[in-house]
């Protein structure tokens, strides 16, 4: 009689021994090409999508593009080669996606654009899960017009050049202020959605505009650039939030602290929890269900009166 030794074999080891892929056991295998981690909001979005994937039992293949489109295109092609069930793409810029999106479509892999859009035919991607950036810019302008009685010289901190967020937030803001002759955008430059970029550009604005005395307000395309502007304004000997008003977009925890401290005046929420509707869209498409081309996720305007409470809640 042959005696067999009892072996303590882990489930993972058994899977390897049998040539099994645990990805195959997951509900879906999804590739996620993220822009990078240029802001607090971007980091929150990444964490939220990863957490949602884990909660659903999705095998998420994550790639950080470090703000480079070429890295995102390589990642998408890698996901196609791996035979993923779907791809989430947060595009760093709007243009230059047609070829790789066509490759995904030809492979039968649905692509969901998260947070930002692309300048490509709609039949090349499944849907876009994002806020309406034009509405965000318009809301910022409407608040500023009401706050200043529509008389204000504004400097604008733009996001990454060529990104849909920067293009649309600028367009939305201008669509409203164009109705008020007393509101003028006197300077506008990209701070690339980073805190350091916002500080550097704001420093140049302050020097060019009489040390900041000729500036009524800052419109920043995201909170991180606004926080950089706060630093620059303080270093110039002025009081941000009072001497120069600041309105921005994202609603990250740090901006609520700045508002509570009186350093900024308003922020518009950009919802970072885009994983759920993105995964739902891919699942629906796989089941042959119709998916709308734009799943909107807009947030409200926040002011200093609730800032301390929001900061406490969002910093947990």
PDB file of C-alpha atoms in Angstrom:
ATOM      1  CA  UNK A   1       0.000   0.000   0.000  1.00  0.00           C
ATOM      2  CA  UNK A   2       1.269   3.418  -0.901  1.00  0.00           C
ATOM      3  CA  UNK A   3       1.117   5.949   1.910  1.00  0.00           C
ATOM      4  CA  UNK A   4       0.445   9.601   1.084  1.00  0.00           C
ATOM      5  CA  UNK A   5       1.813  12.365   3.221  1.00  0.00           C
ATOM      6  CA  UNK A   6      -0.624  15.073   4.286  1.00  0.00           C
ATOM      7  CA  UNK A   7       0.472  18.416   2.962  1.00  0.00           C
ATOM      8  CA  UNK A   8      -0.656  21.857   4.125  1.00  0.00           C
ATOM      9  CA  UNK A   9      -1.279  23.546   0.804  1.00  0.00           C
ATOM     10  CA  UNK A  10      -2.555  27.098   0.617  1.00  0.00           C
ATOM     11  CA  UNK A  11      -5.473  27.902  -1.658  1.00  0.00           C
ATOM     12  CA  UNK A  12      -3.249  30.228  -3.664  1.00  0.00           C
ATOM     13  CA  UNK A  13      -0.560  27.556  -4.083  1.00  0.00           C
ATOM     14  CA  UNK A  14      -3.192  25.036  -5.165  1.00  0.00           C
ATOM     15  CA  UNK A  15      -4.443  27.514  -7.741  1.00  0.00           C
ATOM     16  CA  UNK A  16      -0.945  27.912  -9.143  1.00  0.00           C
ATOM     17  CA  UNK A  17      -0.375  24.155  -9.154  1.00  0.00           C
ATOM     18  CA  UNK A  18      -3.539  23.573 -11.137  1.00  0.00           C
ATOM     19  CA  UNK A  19      -2.801  26.454 -13.482  1.00  0.00           C
ATOM     20  CA  UNK A  20      -5.844  28.360 -12.341  1.00  0.00           C
ATOM     21  CA  UNK A  21      -6.182  32.107 -12.531  1.00  0.00           C
ATOM     22  CA  UNK A  22      -7.891  33.777  -9.622  1.00  0.00           C
ATOM     23  CA  UNK A  23      -8.733  36.605 -11.979  1.00  0.00           C
ATOM     24  CA  UNK A  24     -10.994  34.124 -13.743  1.00  0.00           C
ATOM     25  CA  UNK A  25     -12.887  33.624 -10.489  1.00  0.00           C
ATOM     26  CA  UNK A  26     -13.498  37.348 -10.109  1.00  0.00           C
ATOM     27  CA  UNK A  27     -16.777  38.863 -11.233  1.00  0.00           C
ATOM     28  CA  UNK A  28     -14.906  40.817 -13.917  1.00  0.00           C
ATOM     29  CA  UNK A  29     -11.351  41.767 -14.835  1.00  0.00           C
ATOM     30  CA  UNK A  30     -11.154  45.519 -15.483  1.00  0.00           C
ATOM     31  CA  UNK A  31      -8.228  47.677 -16.559  1.00  0.00           C
ATOM     32  CA  UNK A  32      -7.985  51.186 -15.088  1.00  0.00           C
ATOM     33  CA  UNK A  33      -5.668  53.760 -16.690  1.00  0.00           C
ATOM     34  CA  UNK A  34      -5.400  56.695 -14.292  1.00  0.00           C
ATOM     35  CA  UNK A  35      -3.861  60.051 -15.205  1.00  0.00           C
ATOM     36  CA  UNK A  36      -1.613  60.119 -12.151  1.00  0.00           C
ATOM     37  CA  UNK A  37      -1.793  61.707  -8.719  1.00  0.00           C
ATOM     38  CA  UNK A  38      -1.478  65.416  -9.499  1.00  0.00           C
ATOM     39  CA  UNK A  39      -4.048  66.495  -6.921  1.00  0.00           C
ATOM     40  CA  UNK A  40      -5.790  65.457  -3.723  1.00  0.00           C
ATOM     41  CA  UNK A  41      -8.972  64.863  -5.703  1.00  0.00           C
ATOM     42  CA  UNK A  42      -7.234  62.507  -8.123  1.00  0.00           C
ATOM     43  CA  UNK A  43      -5.846  60.470  -5.229  1.00  0.00           C
ATOM     44  CA  UNK A  44      -9.352  60.241  -3.723  1.00  0.00           C
ATOM     45  CA  UNK A  45     -10.798  59.088  -7.046  1.00  0.00           C
ATOM     46  CA  UNK A  46      -8.195  56.337  -7.384  1.00  0.00           C
ATOM     47  CA  UNK A  47      -8.763  55.121  -3.810  1.00  0.00           C
ATOM     48  CA  UNK A  48     -12.536  55.150  -4.308  1.00  0.00           C
ATOM     49  CA  UNK A  49     -12.437  53.139  -7.545  1.00  0.00           C
ATOM     50  CA  UNK A  50     -10.008  50.596  -6.051  1.00  0.00           C
ATOM     51  CA  UNK A  51     -12.223  50.208  -2.971  1.00  0.00           C
ATOM     52  CA  UNK A  52     -15.350  49.758  -5.100  1.00  0.00           C
ATOM     53  CA  UNK A  53     -13.610  47.107  -7.210  1.00  0.00           C
ATOM     54  CA  UNK A  54     -12.526  45.200  -4.106  1.00  0.00           C
ATOM     55  CA  UNK A  55     -16.035  45.391  -2.651  1.00  0.00           C
ATOM     56  CA  UNK A  56     -17.491  43.903  -5.837  1.00  0.00           C
ATOM     57  CA  UNK A  57     -14.869  41.182  -6.247  1.00  0.00           C
ATOM     58  CA  UNK A  58     -13.506  42.762  -9.420  1.00  0.00           C
ATOM     59  CA  UNK A  59      -9.928  42.033 -10.455  1.00  0.00           C
ATOM     60  CA  UNK A  60      -8.707  45.589 -11.139  1.00  0.00           C
ATOM     61  CA  UNK A  61      -5.569  46.068 -13.234  1.00  0.00           C
ATOM     62  CA  UNK A  62      -4.303  49.547 -12.327  1.00  0.00           C
ATOM     63  CA  UNK A  63      -1.874  51.731 -14.279  1.00  0.00           C
ATOM     64  CA  UNK A  64      -0.613  55.185 -13.216  1.00  0.00           C
ATOM     65  CA  UNK A  65       0.277  57.209 -16.321  1.00  0.00           C
ATOM     66  CA  UNK A  66       2.185  59.951 -14.464  1.00  0.00           C
ATOM     67  CA  UNK A  67       0.414  62.623 -16.536  1.00  0.00           C
ATOM     68  CA  UNK A  68       1.633  61.188 -19.874  1.00  0.00           C
ATOM     69  CA  UNK A  69      -0.738  60.235 -22.672  1.00  0.00           C
ATOM     70  CA  UNK A  70       1.755  57.812 -24.193  1.00  0.00           C
ATOM     71  CA  UNK A  71       1.737  55.843 -20.926  1.00  0.00           C
ATOM     72  CA  UNK A  72      -2.049  55.661 -21.012  1.00  0.00           C
ATOM     73  CA  UNK A  73      -2.085  54.395 -24.581  1.00  0.00           C
ATOM     74  CA  UNK A  74       0.465  51.694 -23.660  1.00  0.00           C
ATOM     75  CA  UNK A  75      -1.668  50.721 -20.649  1.00  0.00           C
ATOM     76  CA  UNK A  76      -4.847  50.421 -22.715  1.00  0.00           C
ATOM     77  CA  UNK A  77      -3.037  48.218 -25.254  1.00  0.00           C
ATOM     78  CA  UNK A  78      -1.727  46.072 -22.403  1.00  0.00           C
ATOM     79  CA  UNK A  79      -5.261  45.686 -21.040  1.00  0.00           C
ATOM     80  CA  UNK A  80      -6.478  44.641 -24.503  1.00  0.00           C
ATOM     81  CA  UNK A  81      -3.710  42.030 -24.710  1.00  0.00           C
ATOM     82  CA  UNK A  82      -4.727  40.689 -21.285  1.00  0.00           C
ATOM     83  CA  UNK A  83      -8.299  40.231 -22.486  1.00  0.00           C
ATOM     84  CA  UNK A  84      -9.951  42.339 -19.796  1.00  0.00           C
ATOM     85  CA  UNK A  85     -13.751  42.603 -19.607  1.00  0.00           C
ATOM     86  CA  UNK A  86     -13.680  46.385 -19.696  1.00  0.00           C
ATOM     87  CA  UNK A  87     -11.438  49.430 -19.403  1.00  0.00           C
ATOM     88  CA  UNK A  88     -11.746  52.586 -17.321  1.00  0.00           C
ATOM     89  CA  UNK A  89      -9.847  55.493 -18.864  1.00  0.00           C
ATOM     90  CA  UNK A  90      -9.308  58.876 -17.212  1.00  0.00           C
ATOM     91  CA  UNK A  91      -7.837  60.692 -20.243  1.00  0.00           C
ATOM     92  CA  UNK A  92      -5.121  63.245 -19.522  1.00  0.00           C
ATOM     93  CA  UNK A  93      -6.004  65.246 -22.675  1.00  0.00           C
ATOM     94  CA  UNK A  94      -8.962  65.247 -25.071  1.00  0.00           C
ATOM     95  CA  UNK A  95      -7.297  64.425 -28.392  1.00  0.00           C
ATOM     96  CA  UNK A  96      -5.229  61.528 -29.773  1.00  0.00           C
ATOM     97  CA  UNK A  97      -7.361  58.577 -28.610  1.00  0.00           C
ATOM     98  CA  UNK A  98      -9.077  57.420 -31.811  1.00  0.00           C
ATOM     99  CA  UNK A  99      -6.681  54.624 -32.752  1.00  0.00           C
ATOM    100  CA  UNK A 100      -6.391  52.938 -29.352  1.00  0.00           C
ATOM    101  CA  UNK A 101     -10.129  53.246 -28.701  1.00  0.00           C
ATOM    102  CA  UNK A 102     -10.754  51.578 -32.070  1.00  0.00           C
ATOM    103  CA  UNK A 103      -8.404  48.763 -31.048  1.00  0.00           C
ATOM    104  CA  UNK A 104     -10.411  48.218 -27.862  1.00  0.00           C
ATOM    105  CA  UNK A 105     -13.691  48.282 -29.785  1.00  0.00           C
ATOM    106  CA  UNK A 106     -12.370  45.791 -32.368  1.00  0.00           C
ATOM    107  CA  UNK A 107     -11.424  43.500 -29.454  1.00  0.00           C
ATOM    108  CA  UNK A 108     -14.969  43.760 -28.084  1.00  0.00           C
ATOM    109  CA  UNK A 109     -13.822  45.529 -24.919  1.00  0.00           C
ATOM    110  CA  UNK A 110     -16.039  48.392 -23.684  1.00  0.00           C
ATOM    111  CA  UNK A 111     -14.229  51.550 -22.571  1.00  0.00           C
ATOM    112  CA  UNK A 112     -15.685  53.865 -19.924  1.00  0.00           C
ATOM    113  CA  UNK A 113     -14.288  57.384 -19.719  1.00  0.00           C
ATOM    114  CA  UNK A 114     -14.084  58.459 -16.087  1.00  0.00           C
ATOM    115  CA  UNK A 115     -13.969  62.087 -14.918  1.00  0.00           C
ATOM    116  CA  UNK A 116     -12.964  63.492 -18.319  1.00  0.00           C
ATOM    117  CA  UNK A 117     -14.009  63.280 -21.954  1.00  0.00           C
ATOM    118  CA  UNK A 118     -12.268  62.816 -25.287  1.00  0.00           C
ATOM    119  CA  UNK A 119     -12.559  64.385 -28.716  1.00  0.00           C
ATOM    120  CA  UNK A 120     -13.441  61.186 -30.546  1.00  0.00           C
ATOM    121  CA  UNK A 121     -16.451  59.522 -32.101  1.00  0.00           C
ATOM    122  CA  UNK A 122     -18.940  58.392 -29.454  1.00  0.00           C
ATOM    123  CA  UNK A 123     -19.172  54.934 -30.983  1.00  0.00           C
ATOM    124  CA  UNK A 124     -15.567  54.263 -29.908  1.00  0.00           C
ATOM    125  CA  UNK A 125     -16.398  54.198 -26.182  1.00  0.00           C
ATOM    126  CA  UNK A 126     -19.261  52.881 -24.084  1.00  0.00           C
ATOM    127  CA  UNK A 127     -20.021  55.925 -21.917  1.00  0.00           C
ATOM    128  CA  UNK A 128     -18.558  58.810 -19.958  1.00  0.00           C
ATOM    129  CA  UNK A 129     -19.040  58.918 -16.180  1.00  0.00           C
ATOM    130  CA  UNK A 130     -18.238  62.490 -15.228  1.00  0.00           C
ATOM    131  CA  UNK A 131     -19.412  65.816 -13.966  1.00  0.00           C
ATOM    132  CA  UNK A 132     -20.503  68.520 -16.386  1.00  0.00           C
ATOM    133  CA  UNK A 133     -17.415  70.749 -16.281  1.00  0.00           C
ATOM    134  CA  UNK A 134     -19.167  73.544 -18.156  1.00  0.00           C
ATOM    135  CA  UNK A 135     -21.810  73.686 -15.430  1.00  0.00           C
ATOM    136  CA  UNK A 136     -19.084  73.768 -12.770  1.00  0.00           C
ATOM    137  CA  UNK A 137     -17.419  76.766 -14.413  1.00  0.00           C
ATOM    138  CA  UNK A 138     -20.753  78.532 -14.845  1.00  0.00           C
ATOM    139  CA  UNK A 139     -21.646  77.951 -11.192  1.00  0.00           C
ATOM    140  CA  UNK A 140     -18.309  79.412 -10.078  1.00  0.00           C
ATOM    141  CA  UNK A 141     -18.934  82.496 -12.223  1.00  0.00           C
ATOM    142  CA  UNK A 142     -22.503  82.914 -10.958  1.00  0.00           C
ATOM    143  CA  UNK A 143     -21.290  82.830  -7.351  1.00  0.00           C
ATOM    144  CA  UNK A 144     -18.579  85.391  -8.113  1.00  0.00           C
ATOM    145  CA  UNK A 145     -20.999  87.724  -9.895  1.00  0.00           C
ATOM    146  CA  UNK A 146     -23.363  87.654  -6.927  1.00  0.00           C
ATOM    147  CA  UNK A 147     -20.553  88.064  -4.379  1.00  0.00           C
ATOM    148  CA  UNK A 148     -18.979  91.089  -6.117  1.00  0.00           C
ATOM    149  CA  UNK A 149     -22.082  92.797  -7.524  1.00  0.00           C
ATOM    150  CA  UNK A 150     -20.681  91.833 -10.919  1.00  0.00           C
ATOM    151  CA  UNK A 151     -17.657  94.133 -10.691  1.00  0.00           C
ATOM    152  CA  UNK A 152     -14.378  92.217 -10.434  1.00  0.00           C
ATOM    153  CA  UNK A 153     -10.987  91.780 -12.128  1.00  0.00           C
ATOM    154  CA  UNK A 154     -10.300  88.046 -12.099  1.00  0.00           C
ATOM    155  CA  UNK A 155      -7.176  85.955 -12.581  1.00  0.00           C
ATOM    156  CA  UNK A 156      -7.705  82.398 -13.756  1.00  0.00           C
ATOM    157  CA  UNK A 157      -5.616  79.359 -12.849  1.00  0.00           C
ATOM    158  CA  UNK A 158      -6.308  76.876 -15.637  1.00  0.00           C
ATOM    159  CA  UNK A 159      -5.898  73.123 -15.450  1.00  0.00           C
ATOM    160  CA  UNK A 160      -3.773  70.959 -17.726  1.00  0.00           C
ATOM    161  CA  UNK A 161      -3.643  72.388 -21.250  1.00  0.00           C
ATOM    162  CA  UNK A 162      -5.783  70.330 -23.607  1.00  0.00           C
ATOM    163  CA  UNK A 163      -7.744  68.513 -20.892  1.00  0.00           C
ATOM    164  CA  UNK A 164     -11.534  68.484 -21.093  1.00  0.00           C
ATOM    165  CA  UNK A 165     -11.752  69.684 -17.491  1.00  0.00           C
ATOM    166  CA  UNK A 166      -9.677  72.794 -18.221  1.00  0.00           C
ATOM    167  CA  UNK A 167     -11.350  73.517 -21.553  1.00  0.00           C
ATOM    168  CA  UNK A 168     -14.895  73.153 -20.252  1.00  0.00           C
ATOM    169  CA  UNK A 169     -14.422  74.867 -16.889  1.00  0.00           C
ATOM    170  CA  UNK A 170     -12.979  77.846 -18.735  1.00  0.00           C
ATOM    171  CA  UNK A 171     -15.817  77.857 -21.263  1.00  0.00           C
ATOM    172  CA  UNK A 172     -18.477  77.600 -18.554  1.00  0.00           C
ATOM    173  CA  UNK A 173     -17.003  80.458 -16.541  1.00  0.00           C
ATOM    174  CA  UNK A 174     -16.691  82.683 -19.598  1.00  0.00           C
ATOM    175  CA  UNK A 175     -20.248  81.930 -20.723  1.00  0.00           C
ATOM    176  CA  UNK A 176     -21.545  83.587 -17.548  1.00  0.00           C
ATOM    177  CA  UNK A 177     -19.079  86.444 -17.011  1.00  0.00           C
ATOM    178  CA  UNK A 178     -19.561  87.532 -20.626  1.00  0.00           C
ATOM    179  CA  UNK A 179     -22.970  88.784 -19.507  1.00  0.00           C
ATOM    180  CA  UNK A 180     -21.366  91.151 -16.978  1.00  0.00           C
ATOM    181  CA  UNK A 181     -19.225  93.962 -18.454  1.00  0.00           C
ATOM    182  CA  UNK A 182     -17.834  94.709 -14.999  1.00  0.00           C
ATOM    183  CA  UNK A 183     -16.216  91.261 -14.636  1.00  0.00           C
ATOM    184  CA  UNK A 184     -12.952  90.901 -16.547  1.00  0.00           C
ATOM    185  CA  UNK A 185     -10.496  88.005 -16.749  1.00  0.00           C
ATOM    186  CA  UNK A 186      -7.276  90.006 -16.678  1.00  0.00           C
ATOM    187  CA  UNK A 187      -4.850  87.063 -16.646  1.00  0.00           C
ATOM    188  CA  UNK A 188      -5.184  83.349 -17.376  1.00  0.00           C
ATOM    189  CA  UNK A 189      -2.519  80.649 -17.297  1.00  0.00           C
ATOM    190  CA  UNK A 190      -2.191  76.917 -16.638  1.00  0.00           C
ATOM    191  CA  UNK A 191      -1.047  75.701 -13.241  1.00  0.00           C
ATOM    192  CA  UNK A 192      -1.403  72.096 -14.477  1.00  0.00           C
ATOM    193  CA  UNK A 193      -3.862  71.172 -11.675  1.00  0.00           C
ATOM    194  CA  UNK A 194      -1.017  71.067  -9.101  1.00  0.00           C
ATOM    195  CA  UNK A 195      -0.535  73.019  -5.877  1.00  0.00           C
ATOM    196  CA  UNK A 196       3.018  73.979  -6.810  1.00  0.00           C
ATOM    197  CA  UNK A 197       1.863  75.081 -10.263  1.00  0.00           C
ATOM    198  CA  UNK A 198      -0.900  77.200  -8.772  1.00  0.00           C
ATOM    199  CA  UNK A 199       1.532  78.892  -6.408  1.00  0.00           C
ATOM    200  CA  UNK A 200       4.070  79.602  -9.145  1.00  0.00           C
ATOM    201  CA  UNK A 201       1.527  81.068 -11.566  1.00  0.00           C
ATOM    202  CA  UNK A 202      -0.154  83.101  -8.811  1.00  0.00           C
ATOM    203  CA  UNK A 203       3.204  84.591  -7.864  1.00  0.00           C
ATOM    204  CA  UNK A 204       3.618  85.815 -11.441  1.00  0.00           C
ATOM    205  CA  UNK A 205       0.073  87.242 -11.431  1.00  0.00           C
ATOM    206  CA  UNK A 206       0.742  89.135  -8.209  1.00  0.00           C
ATOM    207  CA  UNK A 207       3.945  90.664  -9.564  1.00  0.00           C
ATOM    208  CA  UNK A 208       2.242  91.686 -12.796  1.00  0.00           C
ATOM    209  CA  UNK A 209      -0.799  93.226 -11.074  1.00  0.00           C
ATOM    210  CA  UNK A 210       0.613  95.784  -8.632  1.00  0.00           C
ATOM    211  CA  UNK A 211       1.508  93.230  -5.993  1.00  0.00           C
ATOM    212  CA  UNK A 212      -2.015  91.817  -6.173  1.00  0.00           C
ATOM    213  CA  UNK A 213      -3.772  95.078  -5.332  1.00  0.00           C
ATOM    214  CA  UNK A 214      -5.427  95.112  -8.759  1.00  0.00           C
ATOM    215  CA  UNK A 215      -6.792  91.585  -8.395  1.00  0.00           C
ATOM    216  CA  UNK A 216     -10.321  91.125  -7.080  1.00  0.00           C
ATOM    217  CA  UNK A 217     -10.569  87.332  -7.269  1.00  0.00           C
ATOM    218  CA  UNK A 218      -8.946  84.046  -8.271  1.00  0.00           C
ATOM    219  CA  UNK A 219     -10.865  81.436 -10.231  1.00  0.00           C
ATOM    220  CA  UNK A 220      -8.963  78.143  -9.961  1.00  0.00           C
ATOM    221  CA  UNK A 221      -9.935  75.108 -12.020  1.00  0.00           C
ATOM    222  CA  UNK A 222      -9.209  72.916  -9.011  1.00  0.00           C
ATOM    223  CA  UNK A 223      -8.682  73.197  -5.259  1.00  0.00           C
ATOM    224  CA  UNK A 224      -5.006  72.280  -5.265  1.00  0.00           C
ATOM    225  CA  UNK A 225      -4.127  75.259  -7.461  1.00  0.00           C
ATOM    226  CA  UNK A 226      -6.310  77.446  -5.223  1.00  0.00           C
ATOM    227  CA  UNK A 227      -4.363  76.275  -2.173  1.00  0.00           C
ATOM    228  CA  UNK A 228      -1.121  77.111  -3.965  1.00  0.00           C
ATOM    229  CA  UNK A 229      -2.544  80.577  -4.689  1.00  0.00           C
ATOM    230  CA  UNK A 230      -3.343  80.987  -0.980  1.00  0.00           C
ATOM    231  CA  UNK A 231       0.330  80.456  -0.152  1.00  0.00           C
ATOM    232  CA  UNK A 232       1.460  82.961  -2.783  1.00  0.00           C
ATOM    233  CA  UNK A 233      -1.027  85.611  -1.643  1.00  0.00           C
ATOM    234  CA  UNK A 234       0.043  85.260   1.995  1.00  0.00           C
ATOM    235  CA  UNK A 235       3.702  85.534   1.046  1.00  0.00           C
ATOM    236  CA  UNK A 236       2.856  88.733  -0.856  1.00  0.00           C
ATOM    237  CA  UNK A 237       1.539  90.262   2.368  1.00  0.00           C
ATOM    238  CA  UNK A 238      -2.154  90.076   1.456  1.00  0.00           C
ATOM    239  CA  UNK A 239      -5.018  88.157   3.060  1.00  0.00           C
ATOM    240  CA  UNK A 240      -6.524  85.477   0.817  1.00  0.00           C
ATOM    241  CA  UNK A 241     -10.284  85.213   1.082  1.00  0.00           C
ATOM    242  CA  UNK A 242     -10.548  88.889   2.029  1.00  0.00           C
ATOM    243  CA  UNK A 243      -8.181  91.008  -0.062  1.00  0.00           C
ATOM    244  CA  UNK A 244      -8.528  88.528  -2.920  1.00  0.00           C
ATOM    245  CA  UNK A 245     -11.542  86.222  -3.177  1.00  0.00           C
ATOM    246  CA  UNK A 246     -10.936  82.595  -4.206  1.00  0.00           C
ATOM    247  CA  UNK A 247     -13.396  80.190  -5.845  1.00  0.00           C
ATOM    248  CA  UNK A 248     -12.334  76.730  -7.003  1.00  0.00           C
ATOM    249  CA  UNK A 249     -13.567  73.254  -7.922  1.00  0.00           C
ATOM    250  CA  UNK A 250     -13.196  69.752  -6.408  1.00  0.00           C
ATOM    251  CA  UNK A 251     -14.204  70.017  -2.706  1.00  0.00           C
ATOM    252  CA  UNK A 252     -11.168  68.163  -1.314  1.00  0.00           C
ATOM    253  CA  UNK A 253     -10.736  68.121   2.489  1.00  0.00           C
ATOM    254  CA  UNK A 254      -7.923  70.709   2.523  1.00  0.00           C
ATOM    255  CA  UNK A 255     -10.079  73.328   0.806  1.00  0.00           C
ATOM    256  CA  UNK A 256     -12.695  73.045   3.548  1.00  0.00           C
ATOM    257  CA  UNK A 257     -10.012  73.752   6.144  1.00  0.00           C
ATOM    258  CA  UNK A 258      -8.910  76.759   4.097  1.00  0.00           C
ATOM    259  CA  UNK A 259     -12.499  78.009   3.939  1.00  0.00           C
ATOM    260  CA  UNK A 260     -12.974  77.463   7.669  1.00  0.00           C
ATOM    261  CA  UNK A 261      -9.789  79.490   8.242  1.00  0.00           C
ATOM    262  CA  UNK A 262     -11.113  82.283   6.006  1.00  0.00           C
ATOM    263  CA  UNK A 263      -8.497  81.764   3.280  1.00  0.00           C
ATOM    264  CA  UNK A 264     -10.866  80.756   0.452  1.00  0.00           C
ATOM    265  CA  UNK A 265     -14.512  81.505  -0.242  1.00  0.00           C
ATOM    266  CA  UNK A 266     -16.245  78.800  -2.278  1.00  0.00           C
ATOM    267  CA  UNK A 267     -15.717  75.370  -3.835  1.00  0.00           C
ATOM    268  CA  UNK A 268     -17.810  73.216  -6.146  1.00  0.00           C
ATOM    269  CA  UNK A 269     -17.797  69.491  -5.518  1.00  0.00           C
ATOM    270  CA  UNK A 270     -16.441  67.112  -8.118  1.00  0.00           C
ATOM    271  CA  UNK A 271     -17.700  63.673  -7.130  1.00  0.00           C
ATOM    272  CA  UNK A 272     -14.741  61.233  -6.902  1.00  0.00           C
ATOM    273  CA  UNK A 273     -16.925  58.134  -6.430  1.00  0.00           C
ATOM    274  CA  UNK A 274     -17.148  57.112 -10.066  1.00  0.00           C
ATOM    275  CA  UNK A 275     -16.309  53.417  -9.758  1.00  0.00           C
ATOM    276  CA  UNK A 276     -19.816  52.191  -9.000  1.00  0.00           C
ATOM    277  CA  UNK A 277     -21.566  53.678 -12.042  1.00  0.00           C
ATOM    278  CA  UNK A 278     -18.579  52.782 -14.257  1.00  0.00           C
ATOM    279  CA  UNK A 279     -18.621  49.112 -13.272  1.00  0.00           C
ATOM    280  CA  UNK A 280     -22.429  49.047 -13.540  1.00  0.00           C
ATOM    281  CA  UNK A 281     -22.187  50.396 -17.098  1.00  0.00           C
ATOM    282  CA  UNK A 282     -19.743  47.674 -18.172  1.00  0.00           C
ATOM    283  CA  UNK A 283     -21.863  44.977 -16.552  1.00  0.00           C
ATOM    284  CA  UNK A 284     -24.995  46.311 -18.276  1.00  0.00           C
ATOM    285  CA  UNK A 285     -23.238  46.394 -21.652  1.00  0.00           C
ATOM    286  CA  UNK A 286     -22.052  42.809 -21.200  1.00  0.00           C
ATOM    287  CA  UNK A 287     -25.684  41.836 -20.527  1.00  0.00           C
ATOM    288  CA  UNK A 288     -26.778  43.504 -23.758  1.00  0.00           C
ATOM    289  CA  UNK A 289     -28.482  46.436 -22.032  1.00  0.00           C
ATOM    290  CA  UNK A 290     -28.426  49.979 -23.396  1.00  0.00           C
ATOM    291  CA  UNK A 291     -26.110  52.426 -21.619  1.00  0.00           C
ATOM    292  CA  UNK A 292     -26.443  56.239 -21.897  1.00  0.00           C
ATOM    293  CA  UNK A 293     -23.480  58.050 -23.449  1.00  0.00           C
ATOM    294  CA  UNK A 294     -23.027  60.347 -20.462  1.00  0.00           C
ATOM    295  CA  UNK A 295     -23.700  59.426 -16.844  1.00  0.00           C
ATOM    296  CA  UNK A 296     -23.510  62.729 -14.986  1.00  0.00           C
ATOM    297  CA  UNK A 297     -22.230  63.104 -11.432  1.00  0.00           C
ATOM    298  CA  UNK A 298     -22.422  66.801 -10.537  1.00  0.00           C
ATOM    299  CA  UNK A 299     -21.949  68.147  -7.015  1.00  0.00           C
ATOM    300  CA  UNK A 300     -23.086  71.272  -5.132  1.00  0.00           C
ATOM    301  CA  UNK A 301     -21.459  74.598  -4.246  1.00  0.00           C
ATOM    302  CA  UNK A 302     -20.027  74.802  -0.713  1.00  0.00           C
ATOM    303  CA  UNK A 303     -19.461  78.010   1.276  1.00  0.00           C
ATOM    304  CA  UNK A 304     -17.578  78.824   4.497  1.00  0.00           C
ATOM    305  CA  UNK A 305     -20.625  78.439   6.756  1.00  0.00           C
ATOM    306  CA  UNK A 306     -20.447  74.618   6.530  1.00  0.00           C
ATOM    307  CA  UNK A 307     -16.706  74.306   5.920  1.00  0.00           C
ATOM    308  CA  UNK A 308     -15.612  73.272   9.415  1.00  0.00           C
ATOM    309  CA  UNK A 309     -18.226  70.533   9.582  1.00  0.00           C
ATOM    310  CA  UNK A 310     -17.406  69.286   6.060  1.00  0.00           C
ATOM    311  CA  UNK A 311     -13.686  69.243   6.845  1.00  0.00           C
ATOM    312  CA  UNK A 312     -14.271  67.179   9.986  1.00  0.00           C
ATOM    313  CA  UNK A 313     -16.458  64.698   8.096  1.00  0.00           C
ATOM    314  CA  UNK A 314     -14.219  64.382   5.016  1.00  0.00           C
ATOM    315  CA  UNK A 315     -10.932  64.083   6.932  1.00  0.00           C
ATOM    316  CA  UNK A 316     -11.907  60.873   8.693  1.00  0.00           C
TER     317      UNK A 316
END
